[in-house]
Coordinates of C-alpha atoms in Angstrom, one line a residue:
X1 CA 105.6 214.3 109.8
X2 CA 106.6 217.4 112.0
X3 CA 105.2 220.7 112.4
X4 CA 106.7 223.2 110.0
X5 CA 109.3 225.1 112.0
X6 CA 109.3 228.4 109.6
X7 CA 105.9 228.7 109.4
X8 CA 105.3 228.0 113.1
X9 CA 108.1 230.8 113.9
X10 CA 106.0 233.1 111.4
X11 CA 102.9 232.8 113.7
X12 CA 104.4 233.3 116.8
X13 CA 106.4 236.3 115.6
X14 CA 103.0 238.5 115.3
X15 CA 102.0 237.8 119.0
X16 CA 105.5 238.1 120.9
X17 CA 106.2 241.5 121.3
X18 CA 103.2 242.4 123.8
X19 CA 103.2 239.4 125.9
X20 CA 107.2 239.4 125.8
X21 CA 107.2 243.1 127.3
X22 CA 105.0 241.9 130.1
X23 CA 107.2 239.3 131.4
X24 CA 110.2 240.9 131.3
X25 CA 108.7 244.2 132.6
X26 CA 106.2 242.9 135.3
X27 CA 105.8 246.9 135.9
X28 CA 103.9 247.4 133.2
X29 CA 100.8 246.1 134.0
X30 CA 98.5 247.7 134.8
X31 CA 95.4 246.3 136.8
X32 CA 92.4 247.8 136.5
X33 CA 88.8 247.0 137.9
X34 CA 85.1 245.5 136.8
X35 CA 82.8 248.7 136.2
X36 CA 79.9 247.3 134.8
X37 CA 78.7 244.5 132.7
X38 CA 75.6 244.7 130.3
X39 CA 74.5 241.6 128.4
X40 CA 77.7 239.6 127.9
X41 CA 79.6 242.7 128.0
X42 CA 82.0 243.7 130.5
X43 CA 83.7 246.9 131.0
X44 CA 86.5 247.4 132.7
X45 CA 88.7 251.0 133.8
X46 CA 92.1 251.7 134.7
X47 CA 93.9 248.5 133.2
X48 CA 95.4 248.8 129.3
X49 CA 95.1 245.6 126.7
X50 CA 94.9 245.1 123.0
X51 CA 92.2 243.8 121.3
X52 CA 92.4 240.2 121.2
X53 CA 94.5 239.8 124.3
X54 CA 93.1 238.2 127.3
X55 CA 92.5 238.8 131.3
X56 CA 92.0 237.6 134.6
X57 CA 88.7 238.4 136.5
X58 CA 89.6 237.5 139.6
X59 CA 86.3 236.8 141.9
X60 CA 85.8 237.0 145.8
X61 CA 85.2 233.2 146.3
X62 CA 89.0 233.2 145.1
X63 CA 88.0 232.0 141.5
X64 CA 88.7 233.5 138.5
X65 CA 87.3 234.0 134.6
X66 CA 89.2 234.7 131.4
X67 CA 87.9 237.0 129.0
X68 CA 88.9 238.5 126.0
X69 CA 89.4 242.4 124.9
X70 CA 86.7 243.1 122.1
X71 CA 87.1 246.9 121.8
X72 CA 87.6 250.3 124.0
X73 CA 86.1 254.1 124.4
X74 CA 88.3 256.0 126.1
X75 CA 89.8 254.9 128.9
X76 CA 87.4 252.0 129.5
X77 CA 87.9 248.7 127.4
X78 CA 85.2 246.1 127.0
X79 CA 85.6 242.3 127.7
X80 CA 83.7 239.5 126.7
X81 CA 83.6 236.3 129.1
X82 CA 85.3 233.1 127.9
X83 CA 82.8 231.0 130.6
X84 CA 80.0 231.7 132.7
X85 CA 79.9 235.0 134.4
X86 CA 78.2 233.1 137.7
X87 CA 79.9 235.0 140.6
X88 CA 80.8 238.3 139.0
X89 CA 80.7 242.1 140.8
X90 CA 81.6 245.6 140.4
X91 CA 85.3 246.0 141.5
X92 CA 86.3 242.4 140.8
X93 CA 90.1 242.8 139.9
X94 CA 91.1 242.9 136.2
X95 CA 94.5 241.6 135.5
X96 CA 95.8 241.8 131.4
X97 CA 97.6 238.2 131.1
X98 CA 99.6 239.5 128.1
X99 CA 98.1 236.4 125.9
X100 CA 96.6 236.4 122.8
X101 CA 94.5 233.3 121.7
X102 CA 96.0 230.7 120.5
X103 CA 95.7 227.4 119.2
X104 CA 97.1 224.0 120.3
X105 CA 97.8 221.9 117.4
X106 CA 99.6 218.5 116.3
X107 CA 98.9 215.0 114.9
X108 CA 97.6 214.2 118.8
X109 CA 94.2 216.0 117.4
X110 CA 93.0 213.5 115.0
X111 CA 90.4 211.0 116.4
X112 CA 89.6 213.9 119.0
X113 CA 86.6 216.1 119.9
X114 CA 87.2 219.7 122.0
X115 CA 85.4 222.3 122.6
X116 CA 86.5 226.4 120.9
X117 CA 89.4 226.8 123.6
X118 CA 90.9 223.6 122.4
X119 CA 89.9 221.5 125.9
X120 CA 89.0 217.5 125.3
X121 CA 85.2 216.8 125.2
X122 CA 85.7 213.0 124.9
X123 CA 87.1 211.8 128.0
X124 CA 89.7 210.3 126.1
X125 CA 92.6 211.7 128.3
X126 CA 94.7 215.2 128.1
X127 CA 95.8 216.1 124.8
X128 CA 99.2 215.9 123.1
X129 CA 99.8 218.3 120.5
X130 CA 103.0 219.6 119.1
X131 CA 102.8 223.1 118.6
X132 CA 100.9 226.6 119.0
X133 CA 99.9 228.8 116.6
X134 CA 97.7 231.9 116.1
X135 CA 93.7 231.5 116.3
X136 CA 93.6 234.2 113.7
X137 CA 96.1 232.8 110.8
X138 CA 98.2 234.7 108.8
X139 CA 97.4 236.3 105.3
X140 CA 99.0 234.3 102.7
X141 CA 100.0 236.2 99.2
X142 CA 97.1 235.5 96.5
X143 CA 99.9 235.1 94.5
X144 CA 101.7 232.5 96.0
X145 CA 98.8 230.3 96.0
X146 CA 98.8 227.3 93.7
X147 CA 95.6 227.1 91.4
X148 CA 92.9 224.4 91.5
X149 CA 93.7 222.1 89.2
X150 CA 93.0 218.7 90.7
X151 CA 89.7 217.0 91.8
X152 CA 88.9 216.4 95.3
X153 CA 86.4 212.9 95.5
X154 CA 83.7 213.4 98.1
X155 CA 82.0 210.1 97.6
X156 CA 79.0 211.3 96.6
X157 CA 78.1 210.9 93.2
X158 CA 75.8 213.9 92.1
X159 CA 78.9 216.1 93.6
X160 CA 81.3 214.4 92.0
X161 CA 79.7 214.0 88.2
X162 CA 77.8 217.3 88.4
X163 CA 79.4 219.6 90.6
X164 CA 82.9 218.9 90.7
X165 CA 85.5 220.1 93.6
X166 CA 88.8 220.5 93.1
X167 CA 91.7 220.7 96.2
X168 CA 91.6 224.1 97.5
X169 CA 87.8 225.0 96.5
X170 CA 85.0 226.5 99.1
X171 CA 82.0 225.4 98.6
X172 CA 78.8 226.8 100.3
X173 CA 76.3 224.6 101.5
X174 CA 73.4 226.3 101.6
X175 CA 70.2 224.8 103.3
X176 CA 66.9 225.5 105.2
X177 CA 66.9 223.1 108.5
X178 CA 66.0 220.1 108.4
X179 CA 66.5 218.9 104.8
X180 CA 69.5 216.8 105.6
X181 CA 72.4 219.1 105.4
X182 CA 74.5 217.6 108.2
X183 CA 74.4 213.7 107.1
X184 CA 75.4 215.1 103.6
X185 CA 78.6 216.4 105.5
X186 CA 79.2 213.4 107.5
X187 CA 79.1 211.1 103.9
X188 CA 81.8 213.7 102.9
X189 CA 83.6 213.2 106.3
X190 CA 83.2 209.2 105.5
X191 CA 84.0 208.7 102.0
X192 CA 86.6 211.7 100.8
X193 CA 90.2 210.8 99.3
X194 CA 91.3 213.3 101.9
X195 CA 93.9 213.5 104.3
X196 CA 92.8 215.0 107.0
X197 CA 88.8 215.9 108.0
X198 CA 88.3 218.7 110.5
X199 CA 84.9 219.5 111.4
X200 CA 83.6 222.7 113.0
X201 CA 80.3 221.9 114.6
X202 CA 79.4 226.0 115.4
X203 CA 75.8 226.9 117.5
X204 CA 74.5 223.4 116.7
X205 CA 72.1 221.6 119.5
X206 CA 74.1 220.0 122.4
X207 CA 72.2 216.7 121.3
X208 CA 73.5 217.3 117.2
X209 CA 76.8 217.4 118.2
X210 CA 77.1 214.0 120.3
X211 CA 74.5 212.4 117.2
X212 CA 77.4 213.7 114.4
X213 CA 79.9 211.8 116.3
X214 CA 78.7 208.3 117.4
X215 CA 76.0 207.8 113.9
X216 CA 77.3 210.1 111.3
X217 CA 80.6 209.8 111.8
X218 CA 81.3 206.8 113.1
X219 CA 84.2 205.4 114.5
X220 CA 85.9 204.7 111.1
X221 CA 85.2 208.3 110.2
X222 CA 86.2 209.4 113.2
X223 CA 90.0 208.3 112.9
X224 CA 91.6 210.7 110.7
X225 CA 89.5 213.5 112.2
X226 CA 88.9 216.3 114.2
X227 CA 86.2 217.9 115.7
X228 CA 85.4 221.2 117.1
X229 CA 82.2 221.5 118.7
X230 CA 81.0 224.8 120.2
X231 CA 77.0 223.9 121.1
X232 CA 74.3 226.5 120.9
X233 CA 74.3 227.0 124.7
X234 CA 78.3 228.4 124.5
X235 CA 79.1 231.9 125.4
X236 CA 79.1 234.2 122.0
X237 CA 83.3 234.0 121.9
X238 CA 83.4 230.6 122.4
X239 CA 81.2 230.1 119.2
X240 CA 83.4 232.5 116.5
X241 CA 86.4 231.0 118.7
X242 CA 85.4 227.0 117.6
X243 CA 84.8 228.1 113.8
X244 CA 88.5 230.4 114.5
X245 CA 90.1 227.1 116.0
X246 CA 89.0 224.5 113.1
X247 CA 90.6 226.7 110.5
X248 CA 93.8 227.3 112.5
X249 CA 93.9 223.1 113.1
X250 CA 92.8 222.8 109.1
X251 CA 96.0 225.4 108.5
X252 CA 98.3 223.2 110.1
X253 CA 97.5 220.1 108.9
X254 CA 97.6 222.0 105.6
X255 CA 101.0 223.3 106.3
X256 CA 103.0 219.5 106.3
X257 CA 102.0 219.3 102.9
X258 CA 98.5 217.2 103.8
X259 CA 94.9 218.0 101.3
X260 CA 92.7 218.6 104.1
X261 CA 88.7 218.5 104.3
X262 CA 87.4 221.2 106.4
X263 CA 83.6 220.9 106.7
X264 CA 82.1 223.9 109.1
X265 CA 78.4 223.6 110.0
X266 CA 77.5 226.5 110.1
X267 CA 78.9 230.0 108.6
X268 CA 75.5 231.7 110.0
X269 CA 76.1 230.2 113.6
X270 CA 79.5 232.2 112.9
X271 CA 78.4 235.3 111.6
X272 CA 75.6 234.9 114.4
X273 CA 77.7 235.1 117.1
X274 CA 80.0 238.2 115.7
X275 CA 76.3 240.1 115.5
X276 CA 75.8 239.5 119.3
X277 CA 79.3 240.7 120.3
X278 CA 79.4 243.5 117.7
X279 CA 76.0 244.8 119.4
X280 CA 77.0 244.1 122.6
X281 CA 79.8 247.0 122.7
X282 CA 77.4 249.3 120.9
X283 CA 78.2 249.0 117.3
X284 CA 75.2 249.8 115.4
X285 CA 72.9 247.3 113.4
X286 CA 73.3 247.4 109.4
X287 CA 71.5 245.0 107.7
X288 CA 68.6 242.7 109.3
X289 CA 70.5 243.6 112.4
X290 CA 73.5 242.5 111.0
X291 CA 76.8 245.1 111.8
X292 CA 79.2 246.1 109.2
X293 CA 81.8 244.1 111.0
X294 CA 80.2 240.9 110.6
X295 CA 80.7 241.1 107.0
X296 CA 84.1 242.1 107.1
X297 CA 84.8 238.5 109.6
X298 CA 83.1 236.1 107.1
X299 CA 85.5 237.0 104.2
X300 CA 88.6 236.9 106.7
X301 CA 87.6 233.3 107.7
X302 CA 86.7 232.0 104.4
X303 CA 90.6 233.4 102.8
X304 CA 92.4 231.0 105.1
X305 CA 91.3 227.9 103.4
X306 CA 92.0 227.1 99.9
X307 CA 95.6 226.2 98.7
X308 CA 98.6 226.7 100.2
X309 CA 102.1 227.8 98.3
X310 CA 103.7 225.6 95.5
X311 CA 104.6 222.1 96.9
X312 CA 102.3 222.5 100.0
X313 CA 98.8 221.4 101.1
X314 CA 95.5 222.4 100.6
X315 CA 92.5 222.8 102.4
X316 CA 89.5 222.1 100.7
X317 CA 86.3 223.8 102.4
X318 CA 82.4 223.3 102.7
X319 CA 80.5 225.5 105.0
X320 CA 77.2 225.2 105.5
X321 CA 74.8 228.5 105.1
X322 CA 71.1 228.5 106.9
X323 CA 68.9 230.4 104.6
X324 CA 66.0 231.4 107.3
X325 CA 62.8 230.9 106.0
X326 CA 64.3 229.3 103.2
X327 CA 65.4 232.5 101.7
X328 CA 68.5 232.0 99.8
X329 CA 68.7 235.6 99.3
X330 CA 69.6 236.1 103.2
X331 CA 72.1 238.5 104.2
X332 CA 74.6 236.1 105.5
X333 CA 73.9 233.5 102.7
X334 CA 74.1 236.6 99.4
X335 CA 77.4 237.7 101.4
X336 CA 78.6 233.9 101.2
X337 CA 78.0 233.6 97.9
X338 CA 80.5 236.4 96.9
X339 CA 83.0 234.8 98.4
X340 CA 82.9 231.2 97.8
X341 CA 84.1 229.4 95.0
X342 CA 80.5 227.6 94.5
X343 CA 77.2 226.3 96.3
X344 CA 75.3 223.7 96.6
X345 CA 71.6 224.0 97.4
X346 CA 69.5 221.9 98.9
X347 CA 65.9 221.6 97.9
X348 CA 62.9 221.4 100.7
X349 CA 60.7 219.6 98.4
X350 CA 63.1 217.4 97.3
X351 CA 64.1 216.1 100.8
X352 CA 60.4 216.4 101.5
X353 CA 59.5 214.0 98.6
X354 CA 62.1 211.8 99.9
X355 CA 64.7 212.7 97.5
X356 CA 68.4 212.4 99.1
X357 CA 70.9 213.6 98.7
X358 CA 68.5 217.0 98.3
X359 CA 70.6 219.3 95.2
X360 CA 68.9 221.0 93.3
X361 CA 71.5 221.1 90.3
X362 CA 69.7 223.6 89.1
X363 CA 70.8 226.5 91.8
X364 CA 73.9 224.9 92.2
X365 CA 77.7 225.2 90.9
X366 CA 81.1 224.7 91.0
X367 CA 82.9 227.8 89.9
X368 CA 86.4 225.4 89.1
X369 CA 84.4 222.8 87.6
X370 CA 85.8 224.2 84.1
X371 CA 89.5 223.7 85.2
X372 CA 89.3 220.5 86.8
X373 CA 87.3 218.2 84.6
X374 CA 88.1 217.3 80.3
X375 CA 86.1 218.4 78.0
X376 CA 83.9 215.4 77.5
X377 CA 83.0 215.6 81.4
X378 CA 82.0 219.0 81.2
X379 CA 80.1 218.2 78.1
X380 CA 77.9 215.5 79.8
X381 CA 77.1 217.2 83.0
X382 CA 75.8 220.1 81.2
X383 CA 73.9 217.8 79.1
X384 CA 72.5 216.2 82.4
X385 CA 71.6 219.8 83.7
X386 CA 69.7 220.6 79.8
X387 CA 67.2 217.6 80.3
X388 CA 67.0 217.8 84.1
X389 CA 66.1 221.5 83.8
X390 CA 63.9 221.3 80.7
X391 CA 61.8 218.5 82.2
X392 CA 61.2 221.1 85.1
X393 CA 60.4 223.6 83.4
X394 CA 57.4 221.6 81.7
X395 CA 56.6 219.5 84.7
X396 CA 53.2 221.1 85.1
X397 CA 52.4 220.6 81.3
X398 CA 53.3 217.2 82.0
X399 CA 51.9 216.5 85.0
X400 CA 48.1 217.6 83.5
X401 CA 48.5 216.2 80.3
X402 CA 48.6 219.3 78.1
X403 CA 51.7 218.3 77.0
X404 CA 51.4 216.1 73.3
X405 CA 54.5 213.2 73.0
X406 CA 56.3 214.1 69.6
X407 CA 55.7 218.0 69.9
X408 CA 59.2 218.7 71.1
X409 CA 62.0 215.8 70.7
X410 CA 64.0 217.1 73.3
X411 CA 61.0 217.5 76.2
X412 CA 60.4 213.8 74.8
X413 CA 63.9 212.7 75.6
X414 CA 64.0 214.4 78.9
X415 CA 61.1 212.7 80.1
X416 CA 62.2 209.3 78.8
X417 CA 65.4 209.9 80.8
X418 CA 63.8 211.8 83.8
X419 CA 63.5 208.4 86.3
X420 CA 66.9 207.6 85.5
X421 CA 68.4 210.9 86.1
X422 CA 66.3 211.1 89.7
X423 CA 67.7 207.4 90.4
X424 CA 71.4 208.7 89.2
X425 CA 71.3 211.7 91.4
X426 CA 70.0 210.1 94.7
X427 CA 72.2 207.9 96.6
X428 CA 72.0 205.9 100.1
X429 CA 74.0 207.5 103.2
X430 CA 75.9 204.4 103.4
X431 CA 77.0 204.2 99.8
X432 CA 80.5 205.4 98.6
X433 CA 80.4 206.3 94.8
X434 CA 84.2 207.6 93.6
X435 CA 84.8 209.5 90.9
X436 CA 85.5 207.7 87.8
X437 CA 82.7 205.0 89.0
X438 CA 80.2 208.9 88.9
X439 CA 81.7 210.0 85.8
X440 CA 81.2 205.8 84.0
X441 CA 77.6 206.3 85.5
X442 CA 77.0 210.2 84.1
X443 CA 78.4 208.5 80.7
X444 CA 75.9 205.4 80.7
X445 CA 73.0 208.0 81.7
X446 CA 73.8 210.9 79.2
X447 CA 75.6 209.3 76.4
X448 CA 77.2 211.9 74.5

């Protein structure tokens, strides 16, 4: 399979004309010089670069740093470091490169971990890719996407019986830490009819990252994957640059006609490091210190997955969503919702009471679920969701014995089928569970 020519030539198209100038008219750049740096921020005066294109900071012990144009006031434009800013001064040169960012991709990727600017993090030799395309994608007509229409099989049964995904869905993820969000997306990694897995590992702990690769993922896993990790510790760029670099490596995998699983842990880590940039050049907070901006980026990520045009790929996304304190009505997690497809929420006390996979079916949903599944699926997992949710509703009833056996024939059936419904919706981290074996299972259970 090779890289699509047409679509490659599309990409580079939107980022040739400045950088082209500046090679054939070395005149027109125009150095400039490091005025001061507060936070991660660096200003610069005298040079001139668009936002998004990068320069050289060139240091006294003959070193140098890229960093990347984030905005401008007037005749001073504001840089944000790509690395460490170890060594920096006023008056350090500033050189525009006439570069945007941009992303090295090819079939070379898959079995491969690198960090947000694309560099190997295994130590399994230089990369070879086959192409390079923009970090930011390119809007693609809503109306020459395909519609959902097919199930995607993520191996785990309560997904696949209850909340259905079709090819081209986002999904939210939404979690608390620690309730087992990221060995839910490594079965996914393990046992989806996929393609293609990319996973964007964004603000996660050095020691996550390196634990997702050699348990979760395993070797097996591994093979038809790709991983993007940008750890906690990376500079603020680098982190909305790994969750920018998945996508674009998702997009071009999607792009030779491939279904592609894109799992990005997390969407907060993402919106997290937009906050600290937007802030950084002096936009003003909005909401719980949120700035507009960073609500404008989440929707611009989350459009690029999804389906491509008739007879291509798709890319079929989960991003996990940290609601702080548990609150799923966080900013970042109520913006997510609006823009997803669907969400699946884990439960605290159900991963406390040792209940794994932790849904809670009854705050979750898959918005295509309807256009993907027959009739009689659709009947049966709403029947599932009747008795699970009446049984919780009367748990406390139950549980004290106020409740009389024979006062209600449906409480009575859903406590008769409440162990077997807890049994159908937990299942081992090593176990693979299809489809039509979760849909058999669902049948058995429910019986309609």
């Amino acid at each position: 399979m090779k890289p699509n020519p047409d679509r490659q030539e599309h990409w580079l198209a939107r980022l040739k004309p400045y950088s082209e100038r500046l090679a054939e008219h070395p005149e027109l750049i125009v150095e400039g010089k490091l005025s001061r740096m507060v936070g991660l921020t660096l200003e610069a005066v005298g040079c001139r670069a668009p936002i998004g294109s990068r320069c050289r900071i060139e240091l006294k012990n003959n070193q140098s740093i890229e960093a990347e144009v984030v905005g401008f006031a007037g005749d001073r434009i504001f840089l944000m470091p790509i690395g460490n800013t170890y060594g920096l001064e006023p008056g350090c040169r500033v050189i525009p490169l006439g570069k945007n960012s941009l992303a090295s991709v090819g079939f070379g990727l898959l079995g491969r971990v690198v960090d947000g600017s694309g560099r190997p993090l295994d130590d399994k030799g230089a990369l070879k890719t086959e192409a390079k395309i923009s970090l930011t994608g390119v809007q693609i007509n809503p109306l020459s996407r395909k519609p959902i229409r097919e199930p995607l099989d993520v191996g785990v049964r309560a997904i696949n019986a209850i909340l259905s995904v079709g090819r081209g869905q986002r999904m939210g993820l939404f979690a608390g830490t620690g309730v087992g969000k990221s060995v839910l997306l490594g079965m996914m990694t393990k046992f989806t009819t996929a393609d293609i897995v990319v996973v964007g590992l964004i603000g996660e702990r050095g020691r996550e990252v390196n634990e997702f690769v050699q348990k979760i993922l395993g070797e097996e896993g591994l093979k038809r994957a790709v991983v993007v990790a940008t750890p906690a510790d990376d500079p603020p760029l680098m982190r909305a640059h790994g969750a920018l670099l998945a996508t674009s490596i998702a997009e071009f995998f999607r792009d030779q006609g491939l279904n592609v699983l894109l799992l990005m842990d997390s969407l907060t880590r993402y919106a997290q490091a937009h906050r600290e940039i937007a802030l950084a050049i002096g936009e003003p907070p909005a909401t719980k210190g949120y700035p507009p901006s960073v609500f404008a980026k989440l929707p611009h990520l989350v459009e690029r997955a999804g389906n491509g045009d008739e007879g291509g790929g798709s890319i079929t996304a989960f991003y996990t969503v940290l609601a702080e304190g548990d609150d799923t009505n966080d900013p970042i997690a109520d913006a997510a919702r609006g823009v997803l497809d669907g969400h699946i929420v884990l439960s605290r006390a159900l991963a406390e009471s040792g209940h794994f996979p932790a849904i809670d079916i009854e705050a979750s949903i898959s918005r295509v679920m309807p256009d993907i599944v027959d009739d009689q699926h659709l009947k049966m997992a709403r029947e599932l969701r009747r008795m699970y949710s009446l049984y919780q509703q009367n748990k406390d009833l139950i549980s004290v014995g106020a409740y009389q056996r024979g006062a209600d024939k449906r409480i009575d059936q859903a406590i008769e089928r409440q162990p077997v419904i807890l049994n159908f919706l937990q299942q081992d981290m090593d176990e693979a569970v299809d489809i039509q074996r979760s849909i058999n299972e669902l049948d058995v259970l429910v019986g309609v």
